[in-house]
Short mmCIF file of C-alpha atoms in Angstrom, two decimals:
data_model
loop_
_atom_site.label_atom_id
_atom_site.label_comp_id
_atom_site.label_asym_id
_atom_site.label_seq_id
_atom_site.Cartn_x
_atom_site.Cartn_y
_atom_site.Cartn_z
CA UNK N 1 -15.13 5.14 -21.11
CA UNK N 2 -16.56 8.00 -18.89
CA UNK N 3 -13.02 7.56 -16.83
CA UNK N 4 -10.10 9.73 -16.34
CA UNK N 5 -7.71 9.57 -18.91
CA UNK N 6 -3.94 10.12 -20.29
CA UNK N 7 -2.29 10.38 -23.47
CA UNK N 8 0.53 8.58 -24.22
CA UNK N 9 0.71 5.66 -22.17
CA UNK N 10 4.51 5.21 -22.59
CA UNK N 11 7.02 7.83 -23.22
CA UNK N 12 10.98 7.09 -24.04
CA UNK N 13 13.02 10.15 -24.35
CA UNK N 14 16.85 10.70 -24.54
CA UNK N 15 17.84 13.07 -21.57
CA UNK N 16 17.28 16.46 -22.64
CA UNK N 17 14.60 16.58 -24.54
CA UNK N 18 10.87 18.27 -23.47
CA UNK N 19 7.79 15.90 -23.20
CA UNK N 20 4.31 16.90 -22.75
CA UNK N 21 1.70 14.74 -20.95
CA UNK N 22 -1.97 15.31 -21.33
CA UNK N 23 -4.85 14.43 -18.80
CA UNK N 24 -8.60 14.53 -19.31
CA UNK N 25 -10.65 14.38 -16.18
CA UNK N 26 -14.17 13.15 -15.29
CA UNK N 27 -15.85 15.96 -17.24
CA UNK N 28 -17.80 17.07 -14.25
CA UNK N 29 -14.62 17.11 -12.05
CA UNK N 30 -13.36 20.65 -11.38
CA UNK N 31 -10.47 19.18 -8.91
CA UNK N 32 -7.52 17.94 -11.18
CA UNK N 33 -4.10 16.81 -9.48
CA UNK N 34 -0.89 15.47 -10.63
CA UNK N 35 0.67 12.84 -8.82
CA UNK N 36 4.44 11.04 -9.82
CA UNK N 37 4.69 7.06 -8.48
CA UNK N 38 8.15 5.43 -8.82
CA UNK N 39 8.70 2.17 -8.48
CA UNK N 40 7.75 0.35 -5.31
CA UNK N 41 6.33 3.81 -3.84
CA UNK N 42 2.67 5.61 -3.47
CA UNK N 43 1.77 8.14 -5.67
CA UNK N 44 3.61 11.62 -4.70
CA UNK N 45 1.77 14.98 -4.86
CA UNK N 46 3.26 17.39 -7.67
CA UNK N 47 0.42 19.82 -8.41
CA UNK N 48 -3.54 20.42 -7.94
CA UNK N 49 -5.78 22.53 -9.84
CA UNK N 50 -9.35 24.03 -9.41
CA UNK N 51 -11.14 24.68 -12.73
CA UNK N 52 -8.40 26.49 -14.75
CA UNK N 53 -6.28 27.94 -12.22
CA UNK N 54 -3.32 26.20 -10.64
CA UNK N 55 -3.60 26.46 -6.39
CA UNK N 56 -1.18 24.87 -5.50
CA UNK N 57 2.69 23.35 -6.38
CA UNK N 58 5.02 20.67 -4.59
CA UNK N 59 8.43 21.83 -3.73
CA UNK N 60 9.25 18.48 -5.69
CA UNK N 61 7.92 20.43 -8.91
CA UNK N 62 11.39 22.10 -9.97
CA UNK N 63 11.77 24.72 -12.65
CA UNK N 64 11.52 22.40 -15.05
CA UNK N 65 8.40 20.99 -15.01
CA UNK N 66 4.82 23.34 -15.79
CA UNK N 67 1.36 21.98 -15.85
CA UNK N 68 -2.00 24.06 -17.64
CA UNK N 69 -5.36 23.61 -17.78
CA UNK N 70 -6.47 26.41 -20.16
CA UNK N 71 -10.17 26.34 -20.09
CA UNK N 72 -10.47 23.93 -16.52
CA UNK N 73 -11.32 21.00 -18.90
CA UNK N 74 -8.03 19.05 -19.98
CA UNK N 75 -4.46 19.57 -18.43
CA UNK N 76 -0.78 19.29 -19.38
CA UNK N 77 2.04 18.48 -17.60
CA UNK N 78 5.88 19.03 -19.58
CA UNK N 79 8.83 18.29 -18.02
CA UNK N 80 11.83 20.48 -20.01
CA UNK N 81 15.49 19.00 -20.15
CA UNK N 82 14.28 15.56 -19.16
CA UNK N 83 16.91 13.86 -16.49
CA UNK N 84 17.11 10.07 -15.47
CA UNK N 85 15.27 10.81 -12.22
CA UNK N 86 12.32 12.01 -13.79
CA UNK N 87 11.73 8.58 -15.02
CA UNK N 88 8.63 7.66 -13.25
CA UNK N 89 4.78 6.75 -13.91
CA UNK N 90 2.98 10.07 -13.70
CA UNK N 91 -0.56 9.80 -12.82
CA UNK N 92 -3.93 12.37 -13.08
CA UNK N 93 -6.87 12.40 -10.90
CA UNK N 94 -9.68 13.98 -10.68
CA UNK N 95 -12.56 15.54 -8.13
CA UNK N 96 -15.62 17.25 -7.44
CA UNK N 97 -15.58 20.43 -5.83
CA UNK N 98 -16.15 20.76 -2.31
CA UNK N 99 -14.95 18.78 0.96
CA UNK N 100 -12.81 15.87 0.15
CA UNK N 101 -14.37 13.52 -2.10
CA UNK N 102 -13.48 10.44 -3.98
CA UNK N 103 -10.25 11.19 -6.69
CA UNK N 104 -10.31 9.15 -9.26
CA UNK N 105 -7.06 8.19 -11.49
CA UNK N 106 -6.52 7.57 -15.03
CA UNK N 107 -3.95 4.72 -16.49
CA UNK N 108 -1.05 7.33 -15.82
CA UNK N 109 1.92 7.94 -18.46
CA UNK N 110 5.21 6.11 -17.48
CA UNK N 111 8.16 7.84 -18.63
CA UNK N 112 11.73 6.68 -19.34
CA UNK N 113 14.44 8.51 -19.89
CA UNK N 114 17.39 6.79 -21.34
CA UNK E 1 4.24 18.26 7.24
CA UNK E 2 1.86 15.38 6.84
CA UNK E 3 3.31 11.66 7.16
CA UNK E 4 1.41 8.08 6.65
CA UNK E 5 3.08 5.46 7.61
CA UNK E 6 2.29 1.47 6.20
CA UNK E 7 2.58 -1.76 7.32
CA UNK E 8 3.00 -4.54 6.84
CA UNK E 9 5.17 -3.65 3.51
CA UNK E 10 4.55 -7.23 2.16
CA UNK E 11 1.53 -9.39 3.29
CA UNK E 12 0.99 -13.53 2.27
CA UNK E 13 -2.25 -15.02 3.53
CA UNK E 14 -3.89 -18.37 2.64
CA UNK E 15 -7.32 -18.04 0.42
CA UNK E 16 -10.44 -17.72 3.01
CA UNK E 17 -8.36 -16.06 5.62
CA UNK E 18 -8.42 -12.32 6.36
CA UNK E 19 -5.48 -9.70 5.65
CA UNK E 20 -5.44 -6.30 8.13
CA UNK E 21 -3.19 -3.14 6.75
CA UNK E 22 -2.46 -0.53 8.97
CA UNK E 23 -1.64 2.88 8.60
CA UNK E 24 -0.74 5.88 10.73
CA UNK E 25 -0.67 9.63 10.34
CA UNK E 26 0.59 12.84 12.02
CA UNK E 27 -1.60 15.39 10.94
CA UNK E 28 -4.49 15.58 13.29
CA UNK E 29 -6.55 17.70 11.16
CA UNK E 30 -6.60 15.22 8.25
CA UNK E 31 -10.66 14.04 7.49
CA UNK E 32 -9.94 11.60 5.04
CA UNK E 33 -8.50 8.80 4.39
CA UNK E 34 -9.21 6.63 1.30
CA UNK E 35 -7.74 2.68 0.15
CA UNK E 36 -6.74 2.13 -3.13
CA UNK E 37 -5.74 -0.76 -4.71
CA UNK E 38 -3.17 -1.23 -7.22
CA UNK E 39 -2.70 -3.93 -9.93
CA UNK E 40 0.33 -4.61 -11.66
CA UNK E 41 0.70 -1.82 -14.27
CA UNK E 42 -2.75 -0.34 -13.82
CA UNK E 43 -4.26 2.31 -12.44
CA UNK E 44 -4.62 2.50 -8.24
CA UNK E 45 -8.56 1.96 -8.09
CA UNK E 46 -10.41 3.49 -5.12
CA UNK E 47 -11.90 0.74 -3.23
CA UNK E 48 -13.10 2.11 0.15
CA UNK E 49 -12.78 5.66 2.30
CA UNK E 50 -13.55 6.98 5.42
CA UNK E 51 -13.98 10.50 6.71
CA UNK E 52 -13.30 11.30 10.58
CA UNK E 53 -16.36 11.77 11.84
CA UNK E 54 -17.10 8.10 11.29
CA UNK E 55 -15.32 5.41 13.29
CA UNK E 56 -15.82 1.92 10.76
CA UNK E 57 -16.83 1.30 7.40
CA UNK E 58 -17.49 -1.92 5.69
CA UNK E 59 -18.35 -2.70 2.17
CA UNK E 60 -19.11 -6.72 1.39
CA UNK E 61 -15.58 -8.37 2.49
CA UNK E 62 -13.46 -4.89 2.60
CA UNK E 63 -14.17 -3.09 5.87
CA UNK E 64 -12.19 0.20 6.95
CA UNK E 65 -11.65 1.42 11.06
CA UNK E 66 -10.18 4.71 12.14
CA UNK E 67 -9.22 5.70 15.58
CA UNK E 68 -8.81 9.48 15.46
CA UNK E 69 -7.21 9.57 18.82
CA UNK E 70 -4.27 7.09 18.01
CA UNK E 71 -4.49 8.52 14.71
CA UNK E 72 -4.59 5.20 13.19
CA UNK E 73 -6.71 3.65 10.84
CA UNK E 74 -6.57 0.14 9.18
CA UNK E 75 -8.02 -1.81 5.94
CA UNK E 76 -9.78 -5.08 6.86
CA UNK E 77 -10.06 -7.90 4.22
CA UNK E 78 -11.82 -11.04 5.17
CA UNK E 79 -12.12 -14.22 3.44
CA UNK E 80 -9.35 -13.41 0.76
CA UNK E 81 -9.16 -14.66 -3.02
CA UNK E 82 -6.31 -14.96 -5.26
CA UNK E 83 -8.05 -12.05 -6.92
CA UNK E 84 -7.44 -9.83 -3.58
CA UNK E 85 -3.55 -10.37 -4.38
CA UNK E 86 -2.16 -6.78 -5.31
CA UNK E 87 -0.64 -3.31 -3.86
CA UNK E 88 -2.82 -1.51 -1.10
CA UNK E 89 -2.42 2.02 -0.68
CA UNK E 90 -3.56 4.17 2.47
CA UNK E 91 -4.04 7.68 1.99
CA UNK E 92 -4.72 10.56 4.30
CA UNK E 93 -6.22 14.01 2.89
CA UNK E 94 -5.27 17.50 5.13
CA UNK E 95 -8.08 18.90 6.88
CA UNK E 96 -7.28 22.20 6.92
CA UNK E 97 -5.64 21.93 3.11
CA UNK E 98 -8.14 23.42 0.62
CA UNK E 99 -6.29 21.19 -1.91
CA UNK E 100 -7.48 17.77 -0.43
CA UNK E 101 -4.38 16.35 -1.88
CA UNK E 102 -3.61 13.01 -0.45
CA UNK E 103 -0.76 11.61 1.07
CA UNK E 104 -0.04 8.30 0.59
CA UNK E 105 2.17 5.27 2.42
CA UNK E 106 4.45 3.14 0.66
CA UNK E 107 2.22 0.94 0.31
CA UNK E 108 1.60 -3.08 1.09
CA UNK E 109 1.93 -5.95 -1.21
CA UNK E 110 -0.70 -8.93 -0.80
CA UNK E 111 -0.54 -12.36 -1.67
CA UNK E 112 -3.00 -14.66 -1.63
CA UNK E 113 -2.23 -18.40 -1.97
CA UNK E 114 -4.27 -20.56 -3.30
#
Protein backbone atom coordinates (compact mmCIF):
# COMPACT_ATOMS: atom_id res chain seq x y z
CA UNK A 1 0.00 0.00 0.00
CA UNK A 2 1.77 3.11 -1.54
CA UNK A 3 -0.97 5.21 0.70
CA UNK A 4 -0.67 7.48 3.57
CA UNK A 5 -0.53 5.86 6.69
CA UNK A 6 -0.96 5.89 10.73
CA UNK A 7 0.09 3.89 13.51
CA UNK A 8 -2.10 2.85 15.94
CA UNK A 9 -5.43 2.80 14.65
CA UNK A 10 -7.10 3.00 18.12
CA UNK A 11 -5.76 4.57 21.17
CA UNK A 12 -7.53 4.32 24.87
CA UNK A 13 -5.81 6.28 27.48
CA UNK A 14 -6.82 7.25 31.08
CA UNK A 15 -6.76 11.18 31.30
CA UNK A 16 -3.37 12.19 31.95
CA UNK A 17 -1.30 10.20 30.34
CA UNK A 18 1.01 11.24 26.95
CA UNK A 19 0.25 9.43 23.58
CA UNK A 20 2.22 9.63 20.52
CA UNK A 21 0.72 9.25 17.01
CA UNK A 22 2.82 8.50 14.01
CA UNK A 23 2.09 9.38 10.24
CA UNK A 24 3.91 8.24 7.13
CA UNK A 25 3.13 10.19 4.02
CA UNK A 26 3.15 9.43 0.27
CA UNK A 27 6.96 9.18 0.14
CA UNK A 28 7.19 11.77 -2.54
CA UNK A 29 4.91 14.19 -0.57
CA UNK A 30 6.86 17.03 1.05
CA UNK A 31 3.38 18.73 2.33
CA UNK A 32 2.30 16.84 5.60
CA UNK A 33 -0.76 18.25 7.72
CA UNK A 34 -2.56 17.24 10.76
CA UNK A 35 -6.09 17.46 10.86
CA UNK A 36 -8.55 16.42 14.23
CA UNK A 37 -12.40 15.21 13.06
CA UNK A 38 -14.91 14.72 15.93
CA UNK A 39 -17.84 13.21 15.59
CA UNK A 40 -20.39 14.45 13.09
CA UNK A 41 -17.80 17.31 11.98
CA UNK A 42 -15.10 17.88 8.96
CA UNK A 43 -11.72 17.43 9.57
CA UNK A 44 -10.18 20.60 11.58
CA UNK A 45 -6.73 22.04 10.73
CA UNK A 46 -4.11 21.55 13.69
CA UNK A 47 -0.72 21.78 11.97
CA UNK A 48 1.12 21.68 8.39
CA UNK A 49 4.57 20.93 7.60
CA UNK A 50 6.98 21.39 4.57
CA UNK A 51 9.78 18.78 4.43
CA UNK A 52 11.05 18.83 8.07
CA UNK A 53 10.14 22.10 9.26
CA UNK A 54 6.85 22.95 10.91
CA UNK A 55 5.15 26.39 9.02
CA UNK A 56 2.51 26.67 10.48
CA UNK A 57 0.19 25.91 13.95
CA UNK A 58 -3.70 26.25 14.74
CA UNK A 59 -4.55 28.32 17.69
CA UNK A 60 -6.59 25.00 18.48
CA UNK A 61 -3.00 23.33 18.99
CA UNK A 62 -2.58 24.19 22.87
CA UNK A 63 0.59 23.69 24.84
CA UNK A 64 0.01 20.40 25.07
CA UNK A 65 0.13 18.95 21.97
CA UNK A 66 3.77 18.95 19.60
CA UNK A 67 4.13 17.39 16.23
CA UNK A 68 7.95 16.49 14.40
CA UNK A 69 9.01 15.41 11.36
CA UNK A 70 12.78 14.93 11.92
CA UNK A 71 14.17 14.17 8.58
CA UNK A 72 10.71 15.51 6.37
CA UNK A 73 9.88 11.76 5.93
CA UNK A 74 7.54 10.46 8.87
CA UNK A 75 5.78 12.74 11.55
CA UNK A 76 4.54 12.60 15.16
CA UNK A 77 1.94 14.12 16.78
CA UNK A 78 1.76 13.70 21.12
CA UNK A 79 -0.74 15.10 22.97
CA UNK A 80 0.73 15.45 26.90
CA UNK A 81 -1.84 15.24 29.91
CA UNK A 82 -4.53 13.78 27.70
CA UNK A 83 -8.17 15.44 28.61
CA UNK A 84 -11.71 14.07 27.57
CA UNK A 85 -11.93 16.67 24.80
CA UNK A 86 -9.06 15.52 23.05
CA UNK A 87 -10.94 12.43 22.27
CA UNK A 88 -11.25 12.64 18.60
CA UNK A 89 -10.12 10.78 15.24
CA UNK A 90 -6.89 12.50 14.26
CA UNK A 91 -6.09 12.29 10.70
CA UNK A 92 -2.60 12.87 8.35
CA UNK A 93 -2.44 13.98 4.87
CA UNK A 94 -0.18 14.48 2.61
CA UNK A 95 0.99 16.79 -0.63
CA UNK A 96 3.23 17.68 -3.27
CA UNK A 97 4.96 20.80 -3.19
CA UNK A 98 3.77 23.64 -5.02
CA UNK A 99 0.20 25.32 -5.68
CA UNK A 100 -2.57 23.43 -4.07
CA UNK A 101 -2.72 19.98 -5.08
CA UNK A 102 -4.60 16.89 -4.20
CA UNK A 103 -4.03 15.88 -0.09
CA UNK A 104 -4.38 12.66 0.45
CA UNK A 105 -5.39 11.03 4.03
CA UNK A 106 -4.41 8.01 5.78
CA UNK A 107 -6.98 5.74 8.04
CA UNK A 108 -6.42 8.39 10.92
CA UNK A 109 -5.88 7.30 14.75
CA UNK A 110 -9.10 7.69 16.90
CA UNK A 111 -8.37 8.41 20.37
CA UNK A 112 -10.38 7.93 23.58
CA UNK A 113 -9.77 9.13 26.61
CA UNK A 114 -11.61 7.62 29.45
CA UNK B 1 -10.87 33.98 8.82
CA UNK B 2 -11.99 31.49 6.24
CA UNK B 3 -15.64 29.89 6.61
CA UNK B 4 -17.45 27.01 4.34
CA UNK B 5 -20.62 26.59 4.88
CA UNK B 6 -22.78 22.99 3.88
CA UNK B 7 -25.96 22.06 3.00
CA UNK B 8 -28.07 20.15 2.97
CA UNK B 9 -26.67 18.51 6.42
CA UNK B 10 -28.60 15.23 5.63
CA UNK B 11 -29.61 14.24 2.02
CA UNK B 12 -32.16 10.92 1.05
CA UNK B 13 -32.63 10.36 -2.66
CA UNK B 14 -34.18 7.37 -4.49
CA UNK B 15 -31.50 5.09 -6.59
CA UNK B 16 -31.23 6.66 -10.34
CA UNK B 17 -31.99 10.11 -9.17
CA UNK B 18 -29.38 12.86 -8.71
CA UNK B 19 -28.17 14.44 -5.24
CA UNK B 20 -26.68 18.37 -5.45
CA UNK B 21 -24.46 19.59 -2.22
CA UNK B 22 -23.76 23.01 -1.89
CA UNK B 23 -21.23 24.88 -0.28
CA UNK B 24 -20.24 28.49 0.32
CA UNK B 25 -17.14 30.37 1.35
CA UNK B 26 -15.93 33.82 2.50
CA UNK B 27 -12.54 33.99 1.52
CA UNK B 28 -12.34 35.34 -1.95
CA UNK B 29 -8.85 34.47 -2.48
CA UNK B 30 -9.40 30.73 -1.90
CA UNK B 31 -8.33 28.59 -5.47
CA UNK B 32 -9.38 25.40 -4.38
CA UNK B 33 -11.85 23.56 -3.45
CA UNK B 34 -11.80 19.73 -3.31
CA UNK B 35 -14.95 16.83 -2.40
CA UNK B 36 -14.23 14.15 -0.32
CA UNK B 37 -16.14 11.43 0.58
CA UNK B 38 -16.36 9.74 3.77
CA UNK B 39 -17.38 6.13 4.69
CA UNK B 40 -18.31 5.01 7.92
CA UNK B 41 -15.03 4.66 9.90
CA UNK B 42 -12.71 5.15 6.96
CA UNK B 43 -10.67 7.45 5.63
CA UNK B 44 -12.37 10.79 3.69
CA UNK B 45 -11.28 9.77 -0.01
CA UNK B 46 -10.74 12.60 -2.51
CA UNK B 47 -13.20 12.17 -5.18
CA UNK B 48 -13.24 15.38 -7.30
CA UNK B 49 -11.60 19.19 -7.11
CA UNK B 50 -11.73 22.26 -8.74
CA UNK B 51 -9.41 25.23 -8.89
CA UNK B 52 -10.89 28.87 -9.65
CA UNK B 53 -9.89 29.49 -12.78
CA UNK B 54 -12.22 26.77 -14.01
CA UNK B 55 -15.99 27.16 -13.80
CA UNK B 56 -17.33 23.04 -13.99
CA UNK B 57 -15.82 19.83 -13.69
CA UNK B 58 -17.27 16.47 -14.29
CA UNK B 59 -15.87 13.07 -13.82
CA UNK B 60 -18.35 9.95 -15.06
CA UNK B 61 -21.58 10.60 -12.71
CA UNK B 62 -19.75 13.16 -10.11
CA UNK B 63 -19.61 16.63 -11.65
CA UNK B 64 -18.33 19.81 -9.61
CA UNK B 65 -19.53 23.86 -10.49
CA UNK B 66 -18.05 26.93 -8.90
CA UNK B 67 -19.28 30.41 -9.21
CA UNK B 68 -16.43 32.60 -7.98
CA UNK B 69 -18.59 35.63 -7.87
CA UNK B 70 -21.32 34.17 -5.46
CA UNK B 71 -18.55 32.36 -4.03
CA UNK B 72 -20.40 29.21 -4.24
CA UNK B 73 -19.65 26.02 -5.53
CA UNK B 74 -21.68 22.70 -5.49
CA UNK B 75 -21.09 18.71 -5.92
CA UNK B 76 -23.39 17.17 -8.56
CA UNK B 77 -24.24 13.39 -8.37
CA UNK B 78 -26.45 11.94 -10.99
CA UNK B 79 -28.01 8.68 -11.25
CA UNK B 80 -27.22 7.62 -7.54
CA UNK B 81 -26.49 3.96 -6.14
CA UNK B 82 -26.80 2.63 -2.77
CA UNK B 83 -23.03 2.65 -3.03
CA UNK B 84 -23.12 6.70 -3.35
CA UNK B 85 -24.72 6.57 0.33
CA UNK B 86 -22.02 8.22 2.71
CA UNK B 87 -20.59 11.70 4.24
CA UNK B 88 -19.61 14.45 1.58
CA UNK B 89 -17.20 16.92 2.54
CA UNK B 90 -16.55 20.41 0.73
CA UNK B 91 -13.37 21.97 1.24
CA UNK B 92 -11.94 25.32 0.35
CA UNK B 93 -7.96 25.89 0.31
CA UNK B 94 -6.66 29.88 1.02
CA UNK B 95 -5.27 31.48 -1.88
CA UNK B 96 -3.01 33.60 -0.48
CA UNK B 97 -2.07 30.79 2.44
CA UNK B 98 1.26 29.17 1.52
CA UNK B 99 -0.02 26.28 3.70
CA UNK B 100 -2.94 25.21 1.32
CA UNK B 101 -4.60 23.89 4.35
CA UNK B 102 -8.21 23.24 3.75
CA UNK B 103 -11.17 24.22 5.38
CA UNK B 104 -13.83 22.07 5.51
CA UNK B 105 -17.96 22.21 6.10
CA UNK B 106 -19.71 20.07 8.37
CA UNK B 107 -20.37 18.04 6.05
CA UNK B 108 -23.66 16.19 4.32
CA UNK B 109 -24.94 12.78 4.91
CA UNK B 110 -26.43 10.82 1.76
CA UNK B 111 -28.77 8.18 1.50
CA UNK B 112 -29.61 6.35 -1.19
CA UNK B 113 -32.69 4.08 -1.18
CA UNK B 114 -32.93 1.34 -2.94
Amino acid sequence: DTGVSQDPRHKITKRGQNVTFRCDPISEHNRLYWYRQTLGQGPEFLTYFQNEAQLEKSRLLSDRFSAERPKGSFSTLEIQRTEQGDSAMYLCASSSQGGPYEQYFGPGTRLTVT
Amino acid sequence: GENVEQHPSTLSVQEGDSAVIKCTYSDSASNYFPWYKQELGKRPQLIIDIRSNVGEKKDQRIAVTLNKTAKHFSLHITETQPEDSAVYFCAASLGMDSSYKLIFGSGTRLLVRP
